[in-house]
CSV table of C-alpha atoms in Angstrom, one decimal:
chain,number,residue,atom,x,y,z
A,23,MET,CA,-58.8,-21.2,13.9
A,24,GLY,CA,-55.6,-21.3,16.0
A,25,ALA,CA,-53.5,-20.3,13.0
A,26,MET,CA,-55.8,-17.5,12.2
A,27,CYS,CA,-55.6,-16.1,15.8
A,28,ALA,CA,-51.8,-16.5,15.8
A,29,SER,CA,-51.5,-14.7,12.5
A,30,MET,CA,-53.3,-11.7,14.0
A,31,VAL,CA,-51.8,-11.8,17.5
A,32,TYR,CA,-48.2,-12.2,16.5
A,33,PRO,CA,-47.8,-9.1,14.4
A,34,LEU,CA,-49.8,-7.1,17.1
A,35,ALA,CA,-47.5,-8.4,19.9
A,36,ARG,CA,-44.4,-7.7,17.8
A,37,TYR,CA,-45.7,-4.2,17.1
A,38,ILE,CA,-46.2,-3.2,20.7
A,39,ILE,CA,-42.8,-4.5,21.8
A,40,PRO,CA,-40.4,-1.5,21.2
A,41,PRO,CA,-37.6,-2.3,18.7
A,42,ASP,CA,-34.0,-2.6,20.0
A,43,VAL,CA,-32.3,0.7,19.4
A,44,PRO,CA,-28.5,0.2,20.0
A,45,GLU,CA,-27.3,2.8,22.5
A,46,ALA,CA,-24.3,4.9,21.4
A,47,GLN,CA,-21.7,3.8,24.0
A,48,THR,CA,-20.4,7.1,25.4
A,49,SER,CA,-17.2,6.5,27.3
A,50,ARG,CA,-15.9,10.0,27.8
A,51,VAL,CA,-17.6,13.4,28.3
A,52,VAL,CA,-16.7,16.9,29.3
A,53,ALA,CA,-18.7,17.2,32.5
A,54,GLY,CA,-17.8,20.9,33.1
A,55,HIS,CA,-15.1,23.4,33.5
A,56,GLU,CA,-12.8,24.3,36.3
A,57,GLY,CA,-14.5,27.0,38.3
A,58,ASP,CA,-18.0,25.7,37.6
A,59,LEU,CA,-18.2,24.1,41.0
A,60,LYS,CA,-17.0,25.4,44.3
A,61,PRO,CA,-15.6,23.0,46.9
A,62,ASN,CA,-18.4,20.9,48.5
A,63,GLU,CA,-20.7,21.3,45.5
A,64,GLY,CA,-22.0,18.8,42.9
A,65,LYS,CA,-23.9,18.8,39.6
A,66,VAL,CA,-25.6,16.3,37.4
A,67,PHE,CA,-24.3,16.0,33.9
A,68,ARG,CA,-25.3,14.0,30.8
A,69,PHE,CA,-23.3,10.9,30.2
A,70,GLY,CA,-24.7,9.5,27.0
A,71,ASP,CA,-28.4,8.9,27.6
A,72,ARG,CA,-28.0,8.5,31.4
A,73,PRO,CA,-27.2,11.0,34.2
A,74,GLY,CA,-23.8,11.2,35.9
A,75,ILE,CA,-22.9,13.4,38.9
A,76,LEU,CA,-19.7,15.4,39.3
A,77,VAL,CA,-18.7,16.3,42.9
A,78,ARG,CA,-16.1,18.7,44.0
A,79,LEU,CA,-14.9,17.5,47.4
A,80,PRO,CA,-14.4,19.9,50.3
A,81,ASP,CA,-10.6,19.6,49.6
A,82,GLY,CA,-11.0,20.7,46.0
A,83,ARG,CA,-10.6,17.3,44.3
A,84,TYR,CA,-13.2,16.0,41.8
A,85,ARG,CA,-15.1,12.8,41.8
A,86,ALA,CA,-17.8,11.5,39.4
A,87,TYR,CA,-20.3,8.7,39.6
A,88,SER,CA,-23.3,7.3,37.8
A,89,ALA,CA,-26.2,9.5,39.1
A,90,THR,CA,-28.6,6.6,38.9
A,91,CYS,CA,-29.6,5.3,42.3
A,92,THR,CA,-29.1,1.5,42.5
A,93,HIS,CA,-32.5,1.1,44.3
A,94,LEU,CA,-35.1,2.2,41.9
A,95,ASN,CA,-33.3,4.4,39.3
A,96,CYS,CA,-34.0,7.9,40.6
A,97,THR,CA,-31.3,10.5,40.0
A,98,VAL,CA,-29.2,11.3,43.0
A,99,GLN,CA,-27.9,14.7,44.1
A,100,TYR,CA,-25.0,16.0,46.2
A,101,ARG,CA,-25.8,17.2,49.7
A,102,GLY,CA,-23.2,19.7,50.9
A,103,ASP,CA,-24.7,19.7,54.4
A,104,ALA,CA,-24.2,16.0,54.8
A,105,LYS,CA,-21.2,15.7,52.5
A,106,GLN,CA,-23.0,12.7,50.9
A,107,LEU,CA,-24.9,11.8,47.8
A,108,TRP,CA,-28.6,11.5,48.4
A,109,CYS,CA,-31.5,10.0,46.6
A,110,ALA,CA,-34.7,12.0,47.4
A,111,CYS,CA,-37.0,9.2,46.2
A,112,HIS,CA,-36.5,6.7,48.9
A,113,ASN,CA,-33.9,8.5,51.1
A,114,GLY,CA,-30.8,6.5,50.2
A,115,PHE,CA,-27.4,7.9,51.1
A,116,TYR,CA,-24.0,7.2,49.6
A,117,ASP,CA,-20.6,8.4,50.9
A,118,LEU,CA,-18.0,10.1,48.7
A,119,ASN,CA,-16.7,6.7,47.6
A,120,GLY,CA,-20.2,5.9,46.2
A,121,GLN,CA,-20.7,3.3,49.0
A,122,VAL,CA,-24.2,2.9,50.5
A,123,VAL,CA,-24.3,4.6,54.0
A,124,ALA,CA,-28.1,4.4,54.7
A,125,GLY,CA,-31.4,3.7,53.2
A,126,PRO,CA,-32.6,1.0,50.7
A,127,PRO,CA,-30.0,1.1,47.9
A,128,PRO,CA,-28.6,-2.5,47.5
A,129,ARG,CA,-25.3,-1.6,45.7
A,130,PRO,CA,-22.8,1.3,45.5
A,131,LEU,CA,-22.9,3.8,42.7
A,132,ASP,CA,-20.6,3.2,39.7
A,133,GLU,CA,-17.6,5.5,39.9
A,134,PHE,CA,-16.1,7.2,36.9
A,135,VAL,CA,-12.5,8.4,36.3
A,136,VAL,CA,-12.1,12.2,36.4
A,137,ASN,CA,-9.2,14.1,34.7
A,138,VAL,CA,-8.7,17.8,34.5
A,139,ALA,CA,-7.1,19.0,31.3
A,140,ALA,CA,-6.8,22.5,29.9
A,141,GLY,CA,-9.5,23.7,32.2
A,142,GLU,CA,-12.0,21.0,31.2
A,143,ILE,CA,-13.2,18.3,33.6
A,144,VAL,CA,-13.2,15.1,31.6
A,145,VAL,CA,-15.1,12.1,32.9
A,146,THR,CA,-14.3,8.6,31.6
A,147,ARG,CA,-16.0,5.3,32.2
A,148,SER,CA,-13.6,3.3,34.3
B,1,MET,CA,-84.4,-3.3,25.1
B,2,GLY,CA,-86.4,-0.1,25.0
B,3,VAL,CA,-86.6,2.8,27.5
B,4,GLY,CA,-89.8,1.4,28.9
B,5,ALA,CA,-88.2,-2.0,29.6
B,6,LEU,CA,-85.3,-0.2,31.4
B,7,VAL,CA,-87.7,1.9,33.5
B,8,ASP,CA,-89.6,-1.3,34.3
B,9,LEU,CA,-86.4,-3.0,35.4
B,10,GLY,CA,-85.6,0.0,37.7
B,11,ARG,CA,-89.1,-0.1,39.2
B,12,HIS,CA,-88.8,-3.8,40.0
B,13,LYS,CA,-85.3,-3.5,41.3
B,14,ARG,CA,-85.4,-3.4,45.1
B,15,VAL,CA,-82.7,-2.0,47.5
B,16,PRO,CA,-82.5,-3.6,50.9
B,17,LEU,CA,-83.0,-1.2,53.9
B,18,HIS,CA,-81.0,-1.8,57.0
B,19,ARG,CA,-78.3,0.0,59.1
B,20,HIS,CA,-75.6,-0.5,56.4
B,21,THR,CA,-77.7,0.8,53.4
B,22,LEU,CA,-75.6,3.9,53.1
B,23,TRP,CA,-72.7,1.8,51.7
B,24,TYR,CA,-74.9,0.9,48.7
B,25,TYR,CA,-74.4,4.4,47.3
B,26,MET,CA,-70.7,4.0,46.9
B,27,GLY,CA,-70.8,2.1,43.7
B,28,GLY,CA,-73.1,4.7,42.0
B,29,MET,CA,-70.9,7.5,43.3
B,30,THR,CA,-67.8,5.8,41.8
B,31,LEU,CA,-69.6,5.5,38.5
B,32,PHE,CA,-70.6,9.1,38.6
B,33,LEU,CA,-67.0,10.3,39.3
B,34,PHE,CA,-65.9,8.0,36.4
B,35,GLY,CA,-68.4,9.9,34.2
B,36,ILE,CA,-66.8,13.2,35.3
B,37,GLN,CA,-63.4,11.8,34.4
B,38,VAL,CA,-64.6,10.8,30.9
B,39,ALA,CA,-66.2,14.2,30.3
B,40,THR,CA,-63.3,16.4,31.6
B,41,GLY,CA,-60.8,14.0,29.9
B,42,ILE,CA,-62.5,14.5,26.5
B,43,LEU,CA,-62.3,18.3,27.1
B,44,LEU,CA,-58.6,18.1,28.0
B,45,LEU,CA,-58.0,16.2,24.8
B,46,LEU,CA,-59.0,19.2,22.7
B,47,TYR,CA,-55.8,21.1,23.8
B,48,TYR,CA,-53.3,18.5,25.2
B,49,ARG,CA,-50.3,17.5,23.1
B,50,PRO,CA,-48.6,14.2,24.0
B,51,SER,CA,-44.9,14.9,23.3
B,52,ALA,CA,-42.0,15.6,25.7
B,53,ASP,CA,-41.5,19.0,23.9
B,54,GLN,CA,-45.1,20.1,24.2
B,55,ALA,CA,-47.0,18.2,26.9
B,56,PHE,CA,-46.0,20.5,29.8
B,57,GLU,CA,-46.5,23.7,27.7
B,58,SER,CA,-49.9,22.5,26.5
B,59,VAL,CA,-51.2,21.9,30.1
B,60,GLN,CA,-49.8,25.3,31.0
B,61,PHE,CA,-51.7,26.7,28.1
B,62,ILE,CA,-54.9,24.9,29.2
B,63,VAL,CA,-54.7,26.3,32.8
B,64,THR,CA,-53.6,29.9,31.9
B,65,LYS,CA,-55.0,30.7,28.5
B,66,VAL,CA,-58.1,28.5,27.8
B,67,GLN,CA,-61.3,29.9,29.3
B,68,PHE,CA,-62.1,27.7,32.3
B,69,GLY,CA,-59.2,25.5,31.4
B,70,TRP,CA,-58.0,25.7,35.0
B,71,LEU,CA,-61.4,24.4,36.2
B,72,VAL,CA,-61.6,21.5,33.7
B,73,ARG,CA,-58.0,20.4,34.6
B,74,SER,CA,-58.5,20.7,38.3
B,75,MET,CA,-61.8,18.9,38.2
B,76,HIS,CA,-60.1,16.1,36.3
B,77,SER,CA,-57.4,15.8,38.9
B,78,TRP,CA,-59.6,16.2,41.9
B,79,SER,CA,-62.2,13.9,40.6
B,80,ALA,CA,-59.6,11.2,39.9
B,81,ASN,CA,-58.5,11.3,43.5
B,82,LEU,CA,-62.1,11.3,44.9
B,83,LEU,CA,-62.9,8.4,42.5
B,84,ILE,CA,-60.1,6.3,44.0
B,85,PHE,CA,-61.2,7.2,47.5
B,86,VAL,CA,-64.8,6.3,46.9
B,87,MET,CA,-63.8,3.2,45.0
B,88,PHE,CA,-61.7,2.1,48.0
B,89,ALA,CA,-64.8,2.8,50.3
B,90,HIS,CA,-67.0,0.7,47.9
B,91,LEU,CA,-64.5,-2.1,47.9
B,92,ALA,CA,-64.1,-2.1,51.7
B,93,SER,CA,-67.9,-2.0,52.2
B,94,VAL,CA,-68.4,-5.0,49.8
B,95,PHE,CA,-65.5,-6.8,51.6
B,96,PHE,CA,-66.8,-6.3,55.1
B,97,MET,CA,-70.4,-6.9,54.2
B,98,LYS,CA,-69.2,-10.2,52.7
B,99,ALA,CA,-70.9,-9.4,49.4
B,100,TYR,CA,-68.2,-11.3,47.5
B,101,ARG,CA,-69.6,-14.6,48.5
B,102,ARG,CA,-71.6,-17.0,46.2
B,103,PRO,CA,-73.1,-16.2,43.8
B,104,ARG,CA,-71.2,-12.8,43.4
B,105,GLU,CA,-67.7,-14.1,43.0
B,106,VAL,CA,-67.3,-12.9,39.4
B,107,THR,CA,-68.8,-9.5,40.4
B,108,TRP,CA,-66.0,-9.2,43.0
B,109,LEU,CA,-63.4,-10.3,40.4
B,110,THR,CA,-64.6,-7.6,38.0
B,111,GLY,CA,-64.7,-5.1,40.8
B,112,VAL,CA,-61.0,-5.8,41.7
B,113,ALA,CA,-60.1,-5.6,38.0
B,114,LEU,CA,-61.8,-2.2,37.8
B,115,MET,CA,-59.8,-1.1,40.9
B,116,GLY,CA,-56.6,-2.2,39.0
B,117,LEU,CA,-57.8,-0.3,35.9
B,118,MET,CA,-58.5,2.9,37.9
B,119,MET,CA,-55.1,2.8,39.5
B,120,ALA,CA,-53.6,2.2,36.0
B,121,PHE,CA,-55.5,5.3,34.9
B,122,GLY,CA,-54.1,7.2,37.8
B,123,PHE,CA,-50.5,6.1,37.1
B,124,SER,CA,-50.6,6.7,33.4
B,125,GLY,CA,-52.4,10.0,33.8
B,126,TYR,CA,-49.9,11.3,36.4
B,127,LEU,CA,-47.1,11.3,33.7
B,128,LEU,CA,-49.1,13.3,31.1
B,129,PRO,CA,-48.3,16.8,32.4
B,130,TRP,CA,-44.6,15.8,32.0
B,131,ASN,CA,-43.5,17.5,35.2
B,132,LYS,CA,-40.6,16.6,37.5
B,133,LEU,CA,-42.7,14.6,40.1
B,134,ALA,CA,-44.5,12.7,37.3
B,135,PHE,CA,-41.2,11.9,35.6
B,136,PHE,CA,-39.6,10.3,38.7
B,137,ALA,CA,-42.9,8.7,39.8
B,138,THR,CA,-42.9,6.9,36.4
B,139,GLN,CA,-39.2,6.1,36.7
B,140,VAL,CA,-39.8,4.4,40.0
B,141,GLY,CA,-43.1,2.8,39.2
B,142,THR,CA,-41.8,1.3,35.9
B,143,GLU,CA,-38.6,0.2,37.7
B,144,VAL,CA,-40.7,-1.6,40.3
B,145,ALA,CA,-42.4,-3.5,37.5
B,146,GLY,CA,-39.0,-4.2,36.0
B,147,ALA,CA,-37.8,-5.8,39.3
B,148,VAL,CA,-40.4,-8.6,39.0
B,149,PRO,CA,-38.4,-11.8,38.4
B,150,VAL,CA,-38.3,-13.2,34.9
B,151,VAL,CA,-41.0,-11.1,33.1
B,152,GLY,CA,-40.1,-7.8,34.8
B,153,PRO,CA,-37.5,-6.4,32.3
B,154,PHE,CA,-39.9,-7.2,29.4
B,155,ILE,CA,-42.9,-5.5,31.1
B,156,MET,CA,-40.7,-2.5,31.9
B,157,ARG,CA,-39.6,-2.1,28.3
B,158,LEU,CA,-43.2,-2.5,27.1
B,159,LEU,CA,-44.3,0.2,29.5
B,160,ARG,CA,-41.5,2.6,28.8
B,161,GLY,CA,-41.3,2.0,25.1
B,162,GLY,CA,-37.5,1.5,25.5
B,163,GLU,CA,-34.9,1.3,28.2
B,164,GLN,CA,-35.5,4.7,29.8
B,165,VAL,CA,-38.4,7.0,30.6
B,166,THR,CA,-38.5,9.3,27.6
B,167,GLY,CA,-40.9,11.2,25.4
B,168,GLY,CA,-41.7,7.7,23.9
B,169,THR,CA,-43.0,6.7,27.3
B,170,LEU,CA,-45.2,9.7,27.5
B,171,THR,CA,-46.7,8.9,24.1
B,172,ARG,CA,-47.3,5.3,25.1
B,173,PHE,CA,-48.9,6.3,28.5
B,174,TYR,CA,-51.1,8.7,26.6
B,175,GLY,CA,-52.2,5.8,24.4
B,176,PHE,CA,-52.9,3.7,27.4
B,177,HIS,CA,-54.7,6.5,29.2
B,178,VAL,CA,-57.1,7.6,26.4
B,179,ALA,CA,-57.6,4.4,24.4
B,180,VAL,CA,-56.4,1.1,25.9
B,181,LEU,CA,-57.7,1.6,29.5
B,182,PRO,CA,-61.0,3.1,28.5
B,183,ALA,CA,-61.7,0.2,26.1
B,184,LEU,CA,-60.8,-2.4,28.8
B,185,THR,CA,-62.9,-0.4,31.4
B,186,THR,CA,-65.9,-0.3,29.2
B,187,VAL,CA,-65.9,-4.1,28.8
B,188,VAL,CA,-65.2,-4.9,32.5
B,189,LEU,CA,-67.6,-2.2,33.8
B,190,GLY,CA,-70.3,-3.5,31.5
B,191,VAL,CA,-69.9,-7.1,32.9
B,192,HIS,CA,-69.8,-5.7,36.5
B,193,LEU,CA,-73.0,-3.7,36.1
B,194,LEU,CA,-74.7,-6.6,34.4
B,195,LEU,CA,-73.8,-8.9,37.2
B,196,VAL,CA,-75.0,-6.4,39.8
B,197,GLN,CA,-78.4,-6.3,38.1
B,198,LYS,CA,-78.5,-10.0,37.7
B,199,HIS,CA,-77.8,-10.8,41.4
B,200,GLY,CA,-79.4,-7.8,43.0
B,201,MET,CA,-78.0,-6.1,46.1
B,202,SER,CA,-76.4,-8.4,48.7
B,203,GLU,CA,-77.4,-8.2,52.3
B,204,PRO,CA,-74.7,-8.6,55.0
B,205,PRO,CA,-74.9,-12.0,56.8
B,206,SER,CA,-75.2,-10.2,60.2
B,207,VAL,CA,-78.4,-8.4,59.0
B,208,ILE,CA,-79.9,-11.6,57.7
B,209,GLU,CA,-79.1,-13.4,60.9
B,210,ALA,CA,-80.6,-10.6,63.1
B,211,ARG,CA,-83.8,-10.6,61.0
B,212,ARG,CA,-84.0,-14.4,61.3
B,213,ARG,CA,-83.7,-14.2,65.1
B,214,SER,CA,-86.2,-11.3,65.5
B,215,GLY,CA,-88.7,-12.5,62.9
B,216,VAL,CA,-89.1,-8.9,61.6
B,217,PRO,CA,-89.7,-8.9,57.8
B,218,ALA,CA,-87.1,-7.5,55.4
B,219,LYS,CA,-87.5,-3.9,54.4
B,220,SER,CA,-86.6,-2.5,51.0
B,221,MET,CA,-87.1,0.5,48.7
B,222,ALA,CA,-87.7,0.6,44.9
B,223,PHE,CA,-84.6,1.6,42.9
B,224,LEU,CA,-86.8,3.9,40.8
B,225,PRO,CA,-87.6,6.5,42.0
B,226,HIS,CA,-86.5,6.3,45.7
B,227,PHE,CA,-83.0,5.1,45.6
B,228,ALA,CA,-82.2,6.9,42.3
B,229,ILE,CA,-83.3,10.2,43.7
B,230,ARG,CA,-81.0,9.7,46.7
B,231,ASP,CA,-78.2,8.8,44.4
B,232,ALA,CA,-78.8,11.9,42.4
B,233,ILE,CA,-78.7,14.1,45.5
B,234,GLY,CA,-75.3,12.5,46.4
B,235,TRP,CA,-74.1,13.2,42.9
B,236,CYS,CA,-75.1,16.8,43.1
B,237,ALA,CA,-73.3,17.1,46.4
B,238,ALA,CA,-70.2,15.5,44.9
B,239,MET,CA,-70.3,17.9,42.0
B,240,ALA,CA,-70.5,20.8,44.4
B,241,ILE,CA,-67.6,19.5,46.4
B,242,LEU,CA,-65.5,18.9,43.2
B,243,ALA,CA,-66.2,22.4,41.9
B,244,GLY,CA,-65.3,23.9,45.4
B,245,LEU,CA,-62.1,21.9,45.6
B,246,ALA,CA,-61.1,22.8,42.0
B,247,ALA,CA,-61.8,26.5,42.6
B,248,ILE,CA,-60.2,26.8,46.1
B,249,PHE,CA,-57.3,24.4,45.6
B,250,PRO,CA,-56.4,24.4,41.9
B,251,TRP,CA,-54.2,21.4,41.0
B,252,GLU,CA,-50.6,22.4,40.7
B,253,LEU,CA,-48.6,21.9,37.6
B,254,GLY,CA,-45.1,21.9,39.1
B,255,GLU,CA,-41.9,22.2,37.1
B,256,LYS,CA,-41.3,20.7,33.6
B,257,ALA,CA,-39.5,17.3,33.7
B,258,ASP,CA,-35.8,17.3,33.1
B,259,PRO,CA,-34.4,13.8,32.7
B,260,PHE,CA,-31.0,15.1,33.7
B,261,ALA,CA,-31.9,16.9,36.9
B,262,PRO,CA,-31.8,15.2,40.3
B,263,ALA,CA,-35.0,13.9,41.9
B,264,PRO,CA,-36.5,16.8,43.9
B,265,ALA,CA,-36.7,16.7,47.7
B,266,GLY,CA,-40.1,15.7,49.1
B,267,ILE,CA,-41.0,13.6,46.1
B,268,ARG,CA,-43.8,11.1,46.6
B,269,PRO,CA,-46.5,9.6,44.4
B,270,GLU,CA,-50.3,10.1,44.6
B,271,TRP,CA,-51.7,9.3,48.1
B,272,TYR,CA,-53.1,5.9,47.0
B,273,PHE,CA,-49.6,4.7,46.0
B,274,CYS,CA,-47.9,6.1,49.1
B,275,TRP,CA,-48.1,3.0,51.3
B,276,MET,CA,-46.2,1.0,48.6
B,277,PHE,CA,-43.7,3.9,48.1
B,278,GLN,CA,-43.1,4.1,51.9
B,279,ALA,CA,-42.8,0.3,52.2
B,280,LEU,CA,-40.1,0.3,49.5
B,281,LYS,CA,-38.4,3.2,51.3
B,282,ILE,CA,-38.1,1.5,54.7
B,283,LEU,CA,-37.1,-2.0,53.6
B,284,PRO,CA,-33.3,-2.4,53.9
B,285,GLY,CA,-31.1,-3.0,50.9
B,286,HIS,CA,-30.9,-6.8,51.7
B,287,ILE,CA,-33.0,-9.1,53.8
B,288,LEU,CA,-31.5,-12.6,54.3
B,289,GLY,CA,-29.4,-12.1,51.2
B,290,ILE,CA,-32.3,-11.1,49.0
B,291,GLU,CA,-32.7,-7.5,47.7
B,292,GLY,CA,-35.2,-5.7,49.9
B,293,GLU,CA,-37.2,-4.2,47.0
B,294,LEU,CA,-37.8,-7.8,45.6
B,295,ILE,CA,-39.3,-8.9,49.0
B,296,GLY,CA,-41.5,-5.7,49.0
B,297,ILE,CA,-42.7,-6.3,45.5
B,298,PHE,CA,-43.4,-10.0,46.2
B,299,ALA,CA,-45.4,-9.0,49.4
B,300,ILE,CA,-47.5,-6.4,47.5
B,301,GLY,CA,-48.2,-9.0,44.7
B,302,LEU,CA,-49.2,-11.6,47.3
B,303,LEU,CA,-51.6,-9.1,48.9
B,304,ALA,CA,-53.2,-8.2,45.6
B,305,ALA,CA,-53.6,-11.9,44.8
B,306,LEU,CA,-55.3,-12.5,48.3
B,307,VAL,CA,-57.7,-9.6,47.7
B,308,LEU,CA,-58.6,-10.9,44.3
B,309,LEU,CA,-59.1,-14.5,45.5
B,310,VAL,CA,-61.0,-13.8,48.8
B,311,PRO,CA,-64.3,-15.2,47.5
B,312,PHE,CA,-62.6,-18.5,47.0
B,313,ILE,CA,-60.9,-18.4,50.5
B,314,ASP,CA,-64.0,-17.3,52.5
B,315,ARG,CA,-66.8,-19.5,51.2
B,316,THR,CA,-68.8,-20.0,54.4
B,317,PRO,CA,-72.3,-18.6,54.1
B,318,GLY,CA,-72.7,-17.7,57.9
B,319,PRO,CA,-72.1,-14.3,59.5
B,320,GLY,CA,-69.2,-15.1,61.8
B,321,ASP,CA,-67.3,-18.3,61.7
B,322,LEU,CA,-63.6,-18.3,62.7
B,323,ARG,CA,-62.2,-18.1,59.2
B,324,SER,CA,-64.4,-15.2,58.3
B,325,ARG,CA,-63.4,-13.4,61.5
B,326,LEU,CA,-59.7,-14.0,60.9
B,327,ILE,CA,-60.1,-12.6,57.4
B,328,ASN,CA,-61.8,-9.5,58.8
B,329,ILE,CA,-59.0,-9.0,61.4
B,330,ALA,CA,-56.3,-9.5,58.7
B,331,ALA,CA,-58.0,-7.0,56.5
B,332,LEU,CA,-58.2,-4.4,59.3
B,333,ALA,CA,-54.5,-5.0,60.1
B,334,VAL,CA,-53.6,-4.5,56.5
B,335,LEU,CA,-55.7,-1.2,56.4
B,336,ALA,CA,-54.0,0.0,59.6
B,337,ILE,CA,-50.5,-0.7,58.3
B,338,ALA,CA,-51.3,0.9,54.9
B,339,GLY,CA,-52.7,3.9,56.8
B,340,VAL,CA,-49.6,4.3,59.0
B,341,LEU,CA,-47.3,3.9,56.0
B,342,THR,CA,-49.2,6.6,54.1
B,343,VAL,CA,-48.9,9.0,57.1
B,344,LEU,CA,-45.2,8.2,57.3
B,345,ALA,CA,-44.8,9.0,53.6
B,346,TYR,CA,-46.1,12.5,54.2
B,347,MET,CA,-43.7,13.2,57.1
B,348,PRO,CA,-40.2,14.6,56.4
B,349,ALA,CA,-37.6,11.9,55.8
B,350,ALA,CA,-35.0,11.3,58.5
B,351,GLY,CA,-31.8,13.0,57.3
B,352,GLY,CA,-33.6,14.9,54.6
B,353,PRO,CA,-32.7,18.5,53.9
B,354,SER,CA,-33.6,20.9,56.7
């Protein structure tokens, strides 16, 4: 009886567990072009299958981070009025080094390396 | 069992009459609204397409092109919310009237299971229009499940159908919403209704005690036709309220989900999840070296376990011993806290965009 139940339950359980699909490890993307962002602006870009965020600081330099909030995985945005990164889901704030300033996020955002070459803003996983 | 036997059963079934009798209508009202959900849900199935490319557009098609599609969709959404509200009222009335006590422990357990199923219906159904709010609500909700120690990551993958919320998650939630949850609900609801018939309506201990002191005999009315007619009047009123809400306040569709767009300002889940959402919002990142969200999830889990097991904690038959009163006070405190957290969730966040 037990063996019969197991022979039915096992394939069913294996079927509903999604198969492991190896993620293509993206380590470098073109996040935009010079002139896309004005100083004190930010935009979310696609970094593989996850979102990243590119910020043009008020002094014109670029910074990029993972856009996934470390609290519960919402996508953060840049707030020019506060000069901080903000997660609207649970009101978490990060400074321009990705460090948590306020709210519930437990860890800083992962920072990426930004290079500007031939007008392209290239973001690389550090 | 023939129709005659059912009518006979209804005629013999008696409903106690006392100052709390009104609360007996909540169970039937919940069942009626569930019926509306099934009917409008089947109608929506005729046009809905469960894929990331077509889900939003198909709901848009329903509300803009299909004759009375806006009415069916709005009634489904409004009725879902009213159902949860009436179900909470039913649960609270059963709780405070101590109707979970022996011999109705299993009736209570099936009732709490039904509440969990209805909330699962709400959570899975919320994603189906594939709009921005739904996308992030699912992101957060499944992430909360993923934060549960040991089994969390497995549950999260199982719910999402992968590592991220994608079109695969939408298809999975559709399957849960229209097949798995209805099947489970049919079984649990069947047992619940059977037990209600077997044990009859419970009278609050305070009513029994007052009657014992006064010596006045118990009053009751026949389920058929007296209670059933009153039930039917309530259902007609609920139908009118639903139609009015659907016509005057049609349910919004919002903007199509974009996994690579930031979470919109003012995002919050359905009102019945708001207290949990707000609790996770105000908990700090770390409490005594433990991540705040973990403590929040543990507290919510503990509360759910206490609600489920209350018949085995409060077993005294009398109306007001100390343990019973303490349980009432704790329940009122939890309701007050949940109410305050819900109100806070609807207020603008400190530091949010002006």
